[in-house]
Amino acid sequence: MREARSGAALAPARGPLKATRERELKLEVGPRFRLPALPGDPLPPRVFTSTYLDTIDHRLAGAGVTLRRRVERGVGLWQLKLPRGDARLELEVAGPAGEPPDGLRDLVTAYARGAALLPVAALRSRRQGHLVRDLDGPVAEVVLDAVKVLEGRRVASEFRELEIELTGGNEAALQRLAGVLKGAGATAGDARPKVFRALGLPAPAAPVLAPAGRGPVERLRAVLAEQIAAVIAHDPGTRLGREPEDLHQMRVATRRIRAVLRTARPMLDAGWVEPLRAELNWLGGALGPVRDLDVMREHLAAEIASLEPVDARGGRRLLLLLDRERADVRRAMLEALRSDRYLALLEAIEDAARRPNVVDADWSLEALAAEDFQALRHAVDALGESPSDEDLHEVRIKGKRARYAAELAEPNAGRRATRFIRRARAFQDALGEHQDAVVAGERIRELAGRARSARAALVAGRLIERERQRRETARADFAKQWTKLERRGRKAWS
C-alpha cells in the first residue's frame, strides 16, 4: 500500500522529499501474456529510463537497497528504496544527473561506508497498466513492464515483469489480484528488484541463527550478525526521523550487542572485547537522549491531552520545551552517525560477527545465563524493604542482562529459556515503567522552572503527582513480577 507523506527537504536546493510506503508483488509472464479485463481504469502508457547507482561491490544491492535516477519525458527524479519487512519505503527527490542529492547519500551511509556510488545499470522500461478499483476506491495498480537492459546504446538483454502494487487495498486484495492474474497466465515471480535481475544478483539473504546443538562460538557469531544487521537496517530510518520505532530498534540492537559481548566475556580476549563494548556504549549514548525524549514526549502528550482544555494549554508549553531540546540532541546524534568513528564501529562489529577473538571456547552458554540470573537474584535480595530509585534502576539493568543472556542460550536451553525470557520481559516492563516515572517527574519539575508560567507550573504539579502514582504502581508490580521471574529462573537455570 502506498502511503504518501511529504516531508522536510533533506537536500533543500533540490526540492522536497516525498516518502511512500509501498507493498508490491511481482509475477512472471511469458511473451504472449496480456493483461486481463480488470475493474477500474487503464493507466496512461509510460516510457522511462532508470540509472541505478551502487558501490563497485554492490553493497546497496546486497542489503536490498536500490538507488536510481529515473528520467521520464525529460524530467529527472532520484529514488531510494529501503526494505521494510515485506514492503519498501520509497523516497523521491528531484535533482539533476550526476551525484545523488546529499540527503539520499546520507541515508545510505551505513551501507556505502564512504565508497563511491557509481552507475551500475541502465534500464529502459515501457509500461502499461491498470488502476484497479472497487466500490470503496482505488485498490492497486497492476502494471506490465517490458524492460531493456542497456549497455551504452546497445540492448544487452530484455525481460518482462508484472507488478501489483497496493494503492488502498489490503493484503487479501493483493492475493486475490494475484490469483486473477495467474489465471490469465502469470506465474509466481522473481521477487528481486529489476536491477538485481539486470545484474544477475541473488536476493539478499537474512542472517541465519545457529540452531540448537551448535557450539557457543557459532551461536555468538550468529547473534552478532543478526544484531548488526538490525543496526544497519534501522540506520536510514533513524537519520530520516519520521518513524520513532527505527531509532528504538537501532538502540535496542546496539544494547543487545553490548550485552551479548558482556555475557560472552569469559570466552573472549579482554583486550579485544572491552574497547568494542566501550564504542558500543558511545553509540548508545548518542542514540539514547533522542529516544528517551521521544518516549517522554509521547507519554506527557497523552497525559496533557486528558486534562481540561484550559490546563492543556499550559501543558503545551512544557511540550514545546521538550521539542526544542529534542532538536538539539537529534543534531548531536546525526553528527555521531556521520562520523568516521561510527563507520569504524560498524566495521568492527561485522568483523566480530565473522571472527570473534575467542580465547576459550569451552564454555556453556546456559552456564553463563545462569550466572547472570544469579547476579540478578543477589541484587534483588539486597534491596531491602524500601529500595531507592537508583537501586531499582540497577536491578533493571541486571534484569536486562539476564534476559539477553537467556536469549543467547535459548536454542540449546529450549522452552525453559523461552519461558524465562517471557517473564523477564514483563519484569523489565515493570521496572522500565518505574524508571520512566522517576525520570518524567524530575524532568517535568525542571521544565516547569524553565517555562516561567503560573499555568504551566500548576499543570506540572498535577503531572508530577500522576508520575508519583505511576511510580508506586510500578513498584508494586515489580514485586509481583519478581516472584514469577524468580520461580521461572530456578526452573530454567538450576
Coordinates of C-alpha atoms in Angstrom, one line a residue:
M1 CA 0.0 0.0 0.0
R2 CA 1.4 3.4 -1.0
E3 CA 1.1 5.8 2.0
A4 CA 2.5 9.1 0.8
R5 CA 3.8 11.8 3.1
S6 CA 5.6 14.9 2.2
G7 CA 8.4 16.0 4.5
A8 CA 11.1 18.5 5.1
A9 CA 13.7 18.8 2.4
L10 CA 16.9 16.7 3.0
A11 CA 18.5 18.5 0.1
P12 CA 16.9 21.9 0.1
A13 CA 18.3 23.1 -3.2
R14 CA 16.8 20.1 -5.0
G15 CA 13.3 20.2 -3.7
P16 CA 11.2 18.5 -1.0
L17 CA 11.5 14.8 -0.2
K18 CA 8.5 12.6 -0.8
A19 CA 8.2 9.3 1.2
T20 CA 5.9 6.4 0.1
R21 CA 5.5 3.0 1.8
E22 CA 4.9 0.5 -1.0
R23 CA 3.7 -3.1 -0.9
E24 CA 4.0 -4.9 -4.2
L25 CA 4.1 -8.4 -5.6
K26 CA 6.0 -9.4 -8.7
L27 CA 4.8 -12.1 -11.2
E28 CA 6.5 -13.8 -14.1
V29 CA 4.8 -13.6 -17.6
G30 CA 5.5 -15.1 -21.0
P31 CA 6.0 -13.1 -24.2
R32 CA 2.3 -13.6 -25.2
F33 CA 0.8 -12.5 -21.8
R34 CA -1.8 -9.7 -22.0
L35 CA -3.5 -8.0 -19.1
P36 CA -7.0 -9.4 -18.5
A37 CA -10.1 -7.3 -18.0
L38 CA -9.9 -5.7 -14.6
P39 CA -12.3 -3.3 -12.8
G40 CA -11.2 0.3 -12.8
D41 CA -9.4 2.5 -15.3
P42 CA -6.4 1.9 -17.7
L43 CA -3.3 3.9 -16.9
P44 CA -1.6 6.0 -19.5
P45 CA 1.4 4.2 -21.1
R46 CA 4.8 5.3 -19.9
V47 CA 8.4 5.1 -21.1
F48 CA 11.2 5.9 -18.6
T49 CA 14.9 5.2 -18.2
S50 CA 16.4 4.3 -14.8
T51 CA 20.1 4.6 -14.0
Y52 CA 21.0 2.6 -10.9
L53 CA 23.9 3.6 -8.6
D54 CA 25.8 1.3 -6.2
T55 CA 29.3 0.7 -4.9
I56 CA 31.6 -1.3 -7.2
D57 CA 31.0 -4.4 -5.0
H58 CA 27.2 -3.9 -4.9
R59 CA 26.9 -3.1 -1.1
L60 CA 23.5 -1.5 -1.5
A61 CA 22.1 -4.3 -3.6
G62 CA 23.4 -6.8 -1.0
A63 CA 21.2 -5.1 1.6
G64 CA 18.1 -5.0 -0.7
V65 CA 18.5 -1.2 -1.2
T66 CA 18.1 0.4 -4.6
L67 CA 19.2 4.0 -5.6
R68 CA 18.4 5.2 -9.0
R69 CA 17.7 8.3 -11.1
R70 CA 14.6 7.9 -13.3
V71 CA 14.1 10.1 -16.4
E72 CA 10.6 10.4 -17.9
R73 CA 9.7 13.0 -20.6
G74 CA 12.9 14.8 -19.8
V75 CA 12.2 15.2 -16.1
G76 CA 14.7 13.5 -13.7
L77 CA 13.8 12.2 -10.3
W78 CA 16.1 10.5 -7.7
Q79 CA 14.6 7.5 -5.9
L80 CA 15.8 5.5 -3.0
K81 CA 14.1 2.3 -1.9
L82 CA 14.7 0.8 1.5
P83 CA 13.5 -2.6 2.8
R84 CA 10.6 -2.5 5.3
G85 CA 9.7 -6.2 6.1
D86 CA 7.6 -7.4 3.2
A87 CA 7.3 -3.8 2.0
R88 CA 9.6 -1.0 1.0
L89 CA 10.0 2.7 1.8
E90 CA 10.4 4.7 -1.4
L91 CA 12.0 8.2 -1.1
E92 CA 11.9 10.6 -4.0
V93 CA 13.5 14.0 -4.6
A94 CA 14.0 16.0 -7.8
G95 CA 17.6 16.6 -8.9
P96 CA 20.0 16.8 -11.9
A97 CA 22.1 13.9 -13.2
G98 CA 25.5 13.2 -11.6
E99 CA 25.9 12.9 -7.9
P100 CA 22.8 11.9 -5.8
P101 CA 21.3 14.5 -3.5
D102 CA 23.1 14.8 -0.2
G103 CA 20.0 13.7 1.7
L104 CA 19.8 10.4 -0.1
R105 CA 23.6 9.8 0.1
D106 CA 23.3 10.3 3.9
L107 CA 20.6 7.7 4.2
V108 CA 22.9 5.0 2.6
T109 CA 25.9 5.9 4.7
A110 CA 25.8 2.6 6.7
Y111 CA 25.8 0.6 3.5
A112 CA 28.3 2.5 1.3
R113 CA 30.7 3.3 4.2
G114 CA 32.3 6.1 2.2
A115 CA 32.7 4.1 -1.1
A116 CA 31.9 5.9 -4.3
L117 CA 28.4 5.5 -5.7
L118 CA 28.7 4.7 -9.4
P119 CA 26.3 3.8 -12.2
V120 CA 26.0 0.0 -12.3
A121 CA 23.0 -0.5 -14.6
A122 CA 20.7 1.4 -17.0
L123 CA 17.2 0.1 -17.8
R124 CA 14.6 1.4 -20.2
S125 CA 11.0 0.3 -19.4
R126 CA 7.8 0.5 -21.4
R127 CA 4.9 0.3 -19.0
Q128 CA 1.2 -0.3 -19.5
G129 CA -1.2 -0.9 -16.7
H130 CA -4.5 -0.6 -14.9
L131 CA -5.7 1.1 -11.8
V132 CA -7.9 -1.4 -10.1
R133 CA -10.9 0.0 -8.2
D134 CA -13.7 -1.4 -6.1
L135 CA -16.7 0.3 -4.5
D136 CA -14.5 1.9 -1.8
G137 CA -12.0 3.4 -4.2
P138 CA -8.5 2.5 -5.6
V139 CA -7.2 -0.9 -4.7
A140 CA -3.9 -1.4 -6.6
E141 CA -2.0 -0.6 -9.7
V142 CA -1.3 -3.6 -12.0
V143 CA 1.5 -2.8 -14.4
L144 CA 3.2 -4.8 -17.1
D145 CA 6.8 -3.6 -17.8
A146 CA 8.8 -4.5 -20.9
V147 CA 12.4 -3.9 -19.7
K148 CA 15.5 -3.5 -21.8
V149 CA 18.9 -3.7 -20.1
L150 CA 21.2 -1.1 -21.8
E151 CA 25.0 -1.1 -22.3
G152 CA 25.6 2.3 -23.8
R153 CA 23.2 2.3 -26.8
R154 CA 23.1 -1.5 -27.1
V155 CA 20.4 -3.6 -25.7
A156 CA 22.2 -6.3 -23.7
S157 CA 19.1 -8.2 -22.6
E158 CA 15.3 -8.0 -22.2
F159 CA 12.7 -9.3 -19.8
R160 CA 9.0 -8.6 -18.9
E161 CA 7.7 -8.2 -15.4
L162 CA 4.2 -7.9 -13.9
E163 CA 3.7 -6.0 -10.7
I164 CA 0.8 -5.5 -8.4
E165 CA 1.2 -2.5 -6.1
L166 CA -1.3 -1.7 -3.4
T167 CA -2.7 1.8 -3.5
G168 CA -5.5 1.4 -1.0
G169 CA -6.3 -2.3 -0.7
N170 CA -5.1 -4.8 1.9
E171 CA -3.0 -8.0 1.7
A172 CA -6.1 -10.1 0.9
A173 CA -6.9 -7.8 -2.1
L174 CA -3.2 -8.3 -3.2
Q175 CA -3.6 -12.0 -3.1
R176 CA -7.0 -12.0 -4.9
L177 CA -5.5 -10.0 -7.7
A178 CA -2.5 -12.3 -7.9
G179 CA -5.0 -15.2 -8.3
V180 CA -6.8 -13.4 -11.2
L181 CA -3.5 -12.7 -13.0
K182 CA -2.2 -16.2 -12.5
G183 CA -5.5 -17.4 -14.1
A184 CA -4.6 -15.3 -17.1
G185 CA -1.2 -17.0 -17.5
A186 CA 1.1 -15.3 -15.0
T187 CA 3.2 -17.4 -12.6
A188 CA 4.9 -16.9 -9.3
G189 CA 7.5 -14.2 -9.8
D190 CA 11.1 -13.3 -9.1
A191 CA 10.8 -11.1 -6.1
R192 CA 14.1 -9.3 -6.8
P193 CA 14.1 -5.7 -7.9
K194 CA 14.7 -5.1 -11.6
V195 CA 18.3 -4.1 -11.1
F196 CA 19.0 -7.4 -9.4
R197 CA 17.8 -9.2 -12.5
A198 CA 19.8 -7.0 -14.8
L199 CA 23.0 -7.6 -12.9
G200 CA 22.3 -11.3 -12.1
L201 CA 22.4 -10.7 -8.4
P202 CA 20.7 -13.0 -5.9
A203 CA 18.1 -11.7 -3.4
P204 CA 19.7 -10.6 -0.1
A205 CA 19.9 -13.4 2.5
A206 CA 18.8 -12.8 6.0
P207 CA 21.2 -13.8 8.8
V208 CA 20.6 -17.3 10.0
L209 CA 20.8 -18.0 13.7
A210 CA 22.8 -21.0 14.8
P211 CA 20.4 -24.0 15.5
A212 CA 20.3 -25.9 18.7
G213 CA 23.3 -28.2 19.3
R214 CA 25.8 -25.8 17.7
G215 CA 28.7 -24.6 19.8
P216 CA 28.8 -21.3 21.7
V217 CA 31.1 -19.6 19.2
E218 CA 28.7 -20.3 16.3
R219 CA 25.8 -19.0 18.4
L220 CA 27.7 -15.9 19.4
R221 CA 28.6 -15.2 15.7
A222 CA 25.0 -15.7 14.6
V223 CA 23.5 -13.3 17.2
L224 CA 26.1 -10.6 16.5
A225 CA 25.4 -10.9 12.8
E226 CA 21.6 -10.6 13.4
Q227 CA 22.0 -7.6 15.6
I228 CA 24.5 -5.7 13.4
A229 CA 22.1 -6.3 10.5
A230 CA 19.3 -4.7 12.6
V231 CA 21.5 -1.7 13.5
I232 CA 22.2 -1.1 9.8
A233 CA 18.6 -1.8 8.7
H234 CA 17.3 0.9 11.1
D235 CA 20.1 3.4 10.4
P236 CA 18.3 5.1 7.4
G237 CA 15.0 5.5 9.3
T238 CA 16.9 6.9 12.3
R239 CA 18.5 9.5 10.2
L240 CA 15.2 10.3 8.4
G241 CA 13.4 10.7 11.8
R242 CA 9.9 10.0 10.6
E243 CA 9.3 6.8 12.5
P244 CA 10.4 6.7 16.2
E245 CA 10.4 2.9 16.0
D246 CA 13.5 2.9 13.8
L247 CA 15.5 4.7 16.5
H248 CA 14.1 2.4 19.1
Q249 CA 15.1 -0.7 17.3
M250 CA 18.6 0.6 16.4
R251 CA 19.2 1.4 20.1
V252 CA 17.9 -2.0 21.2
A253 CA 20.2 -3.8 18.7
T254 CA 23.1 -1.7 19.9
R255 CA 22.4 -2.6 23.6
R256 CA 21.9 -6.3 22.7
I257 CA 25.3 -6.5 21.0
R258 CA 27.0 -4.9 24.0
A259 CA 25.1 -7.2 26.4
V260 CA 25.9 -10.3 24.5
L261 CA 29.6 -9.4 24.4
R262 CA 29.4 -8.9 28.1
T263 CA 27.9 -12.3 28.7
A264 CA 30.4 -13.9 26.5
R265 CA 33.4 -12.1 28.1
P266 CA 34.8 -15.4 29.7
M267 CA 35.2 -16.7 26.1
L268 CA 36.8 -13.6 24.6
D269 CA 40.0 -11.7 24.7
A270 CA 39.6 -8.9 27.2
G271 CA 41.9 -6.5 25.2
W272 CA 39.7 -7.0 22.2
V273 CA 36.1 -7.1 23.6
E274 CA 36.3 -4.2 26.1
P275 CA 37.3 -1.5 23.6
L276 CA 34.5 -2.7 21.4
R277 CA 32.0 -2.6 24.2
A278 CA 33.2 0.9 25.0
E279 CA 32.5 2.1 21.5
L280 CA 29.0 0.5 21.6
N281 CA 28.4 2.4 24.8
W282 CA 29.4 5.6 23.0
L283 CA 26.9 4.8 20.2
G284 CA 24.1 4.0 22.7
G285 CA 24.9 7.3 24.4
A286 CA 24.4 9.1 21.1
L287 CA 21.1 7.4 20.4
G288 CA 19.7 7.4 23.9
P289 CA 18.8 11.0 24.5
V290 CA 16.6 11.3 21.4
R291 CA 14.9 8.0 22.2
D292 CA 14.3 9.0 25.8
L293 CA 12.8 12.3 24.8
D294 CA 10.5 10.5 22.2
V295 CA 9.2 8.2 25.0
M296 CA 8.7 11.1 27.4
R297 CA 7.0 13.4 24.9
E298 CA 4.6 10.7 23.8
H299 CA 3.7 9.9 27.5
L300 CA 3.4 13.6 28.5
A301 CA 1.4 14.5 25.4
A302 CA -1.2 11.8 26.3
E303 CA -1.3 12.9 29.9
I304 CA -1.8 16.6 28.9
A305 CA -4.5 15.7 26.4
S306 CA -6.5 14.2 29.2
L307 CA -6.6 17.5 31.1
E308 CA -9.2 20.2 30.8
P309 CA -8.6 22.5 27.8
V310 CA -7.5 25.4 29.9
D311 CA -4.9 23.3 31.7
A312 CA -3.8 21.6 28.5
R313 CA -2.7 24.9 27.1
G314 CA -0.3 25.3 29.9
G315 CA 1.0 21.8 29.4
R316 CA 1.7 22.5 25.7
R317 CA 4.4 25.0 26.9
L318 CA 6.1 22.0 28.5
L319 CA 5.9 20.0 25.3
L320 CA 7.4 22.9 23.3
L321 CA 10.4 23.0 25.6
L322 CA 10.9 19.2 25.1
D323 CA 10.6 19.7 21.3
R324 CA 13.4 22.3 21.4
E325 CA 15.6 20.0 23.5
R326 CA 14.9 17.1 21.2
A327 CA 16.0 19.1 18.1
D328 CA 19.3 19.8 19.8
V329 CA 20.1 16.2 20.8
R330 CA 19.0 15.0 17.4
R331 CA 21.5 17.2 15.8
A332 CA 24.2 15.7 18.1
M333 CA 23.0 12.2 17.2
L334 CA 23.2 12.9 13.5
E335 CA 26.8 14.2 13.9
A336 CA 27.7 11.0 15.6
L337 CA 26.1 8.9 12.8
R338 CA 28.0 10.9 10.2
S339 CA 31.4 10.4 11.9
D340 CA 34.2 8.2 10.9
R341 CA 34.1 6.7 14.4
Y342 CA 30.6 5.3 13.7
L343 CA 31.6 3.8 10.4
A344 CA 34.6 2.2 12.1
L345 CA 32.4 0.7 14.8
L346 CA 30.1 -0.9 12.1
E347 CA 33.2 -2.5 10.6
A348 CA 34.4 -3.7 13.9
I349 CA 31.0 -5.3 14.8
E350 CA 30.8 -7.0 11.4
D351 CA 34.3 -8.3 11.9
A352 CA 33.4 -9.5 15.3
A353 CA 30.5 -11.5 13.9
R354 CA 32.8 -13.1 11.3
R355 CA 35.8 -13.6 13.6
P356 CA 35.3 -13.1 17.3
N357 CA 38.5 -13.1 19.2
V358 CA 37.9 -16.3 21.2
V359 CA 40.4 -17.4 23.8
D360 CA 38.4 -20.1 25.5
A361 CA 35.5 -21.8 23.6
D362 CA 34.9 -24.4 26.3
W363 CA 32.0 -22.6 27.9
S364 CA 28.3 -23.3 28.2
L365 CA 26.0 -20.5 27.3
E366 CA 23.5 -22.0 29.7
A367 CA 26.0 -21.7 32.5
L368 CA 26.7 -18.1 31.6
A369 CA 23.0 -17.3 31.5
A370 CA 22.7 -18.9 35.0
E371 CA 25.4 -16.7 36.3
D372 CA 23.6 -13.5 35.1
F373 CA 20.4 -14.8 36.7
Q374 CA 22.2 -15.4 40.0
A375 CA 23.6 -11.9 39.8
L376 CA 20.1 -10.6 39.4
R377 CA 18.9 -12.7 42.4
H378 CA 21.6 -11.3 44.6
A379 CA 20.8 -7.7 43.6
V380 CA 17.1 -8.2 44.4
D381 CA 17.8 -9.9 47.7
A382 CA 20.0 -6.9 48.7
L383 CA 17.3 -4.3 48.1
G384 CA 15.6 -4.4 51.5
E385 CA 12.1 -3.2 52.3
S386 CA 12.2 0.3 50.7
P387 CA 14.7 0.3 47.9
S388 CA 15.8 3.6 46.4
D389 CA 15.0 4.5 42.8
E390 CA 18.7 4.2 42.0
D391 CA 18.8 0.6 43.4
L392 CA 15.8 -0.4 41.4
H393 CA 17.3 1.0 38.2
E394 CA 20.4 -1.1 38.8
V395 CA 18.2 -4.2 39.3
R396 CA 16.5 -3.3 36.0
I397 CA 19.9 -3.3 34.2
K398 CA 20.7 -6.7 35.7
G399 CA 17.4 -8.0 34.6
K400 CA 18.0 -6.9 31.1
R401 CA 21.4 -8.6 31.2
A402 CA 19.8 -11.8 32.4
R403 CA 17.2 -11.7 29.6
Y404 CA 19.8 -11.1 26.9
A405 CA 22.0 -13.9 28.3
A406 CA 18.9 -16.2 28.2
E407 CA 18.3 -15.3 24.6
L408 CA 21.8 -16.2 23.7
A409 CA 21.4 -19.6 25.3
E410 CA 17.8 -20.2 24.1
P411 CA 18.4 -22.5 21.1
N412 CA 20.1 -25.1 23.4
A413 CA 18.1 -24.4 26.6
G414 CA 14.8 -24.7 24.8
R415 CA 11.4 -24.0 26.3
R416 CA 12.6 -23.4 29.8
A417 CA 14.7 -20.5 28.5
T418 CA 11.8 -19.2 26.3
R419 CA 9.5 -19.1 29.4
F420 CA 12.2 -17.3 31.4
I421 CA 12.6 -14.7 28.7
R422 CA 8.8 -14.1 28.6
R423 CA 8.8 -13.5 32.3
A424 CA 11.9 -11.3 32.1
R425 CA 10.2 -9.1 29.6
A426 CA 7.3 -8.5 32.0
F427 CA 9.8 -7.8 34.8
Q428 CA 11.7 -5.3 32.6
D429 CA 8.5 -3.6 31.7
A430 CA 7.6 -3.1 35.4
L431 CA 11.0 -1.6 36.2
G432 CA 11.0 0.3 33.0
E433 CA 7.7 1.9 33.9
H434 CA 9.2 2.8 37.3
Q435 CA 12.3 4.4 35.8
D436 CA 10.2 6.3 33.3
A437 CA 8.0 7.7 36.0
V438 CA 11.1 8.7 38.1
V439 CA 12.7 10.5 35.2
A440 CA 9.5 12.1 34.0
G441 CA 8.8 13.5 37.4
E442 CA 12.2 15.1 37.6
R443 CA 12.0 16.4 34.0
I444 CA 8.5 17.9 34.5
R445 CA 9.8 19.8 37.6
E446 CA 12.8 21.1 35.6
L447 CA 10.6 22.1 32.6
A448 CA 8.2 24.0 34.8
G449 CA 11.1 26.1 36.2
R450 CA 12.1 26.9 32.6
A451 CA 8.6 27.7 31.4
R452 CA 8.2 30.6 33.8
S453 CA 4.4 30.4 33.6
A454 CA 2.0 30.1 36.5
R455 CA -0.4 27.9 34.4
A456 CA 2.5 25.7 33.3
A457 CA 3.6 25.3 36.9
L458 CA 0.1 24.4 38.0
V459 CA -0.1 21.7 35.3
A460 CA 3.3 20.5 36.1
G461 CA 2.2 19.9 39.7
R462 CA -0.7 17.8 38.6
L463 CA 1.5 15.8 36.2
I464 CA 4.2 15.2 38.9
E465 CA 1.5 13.8 41.2
R466 CA 0.4 11.4 38.4
E467 CA 4.0 10.3 37.9
R468 CA 4.3 9.7 41.7
Q469 CA 1.3 7.4 41.5
R470 CA 2.7 5.7 38.4
R471 CA 5.9 5.1 40.3
E472 CA 4.2 3.5 43.2
T473 CA 2.1 1.3 41.0
A474 CA 5.2 0.1 39.2
R475 CA 6.9 -0.7 42.5
A476 CA 4.0 -2.9 43.4
D477 CA 4.1 -4.6 40.0
F478 CA 7.8 -5.1 40.3
A479 CA 7.4 -7.2 43.4
K480 CA 4.7 -9.4 41.7
Q481 CA 6.8 -9.8 38.6
W482 CA 9.9 -10.7 40.5
T483 CA 8.1 -13.6 42.3
K484 CA 7.1 -15.0 38.9
L485 CA 10.5 -14.4 37.3
E486 CA 12.5 -16.0 40.2
R487 CA 10.3 -19.1 40.1
R488 CA 10.9 -19.4 36.4
G489 CA 14.6 -18.7 36.7
R490 CA 15.0 -21.5 39.2
K491 CA 13.4 -23.9 36.8
A492 CA 15.4 -22.6 33.8
W493 CA 18.9 -22.5 35.3
S494 CA 19.0 -24.8 38.3

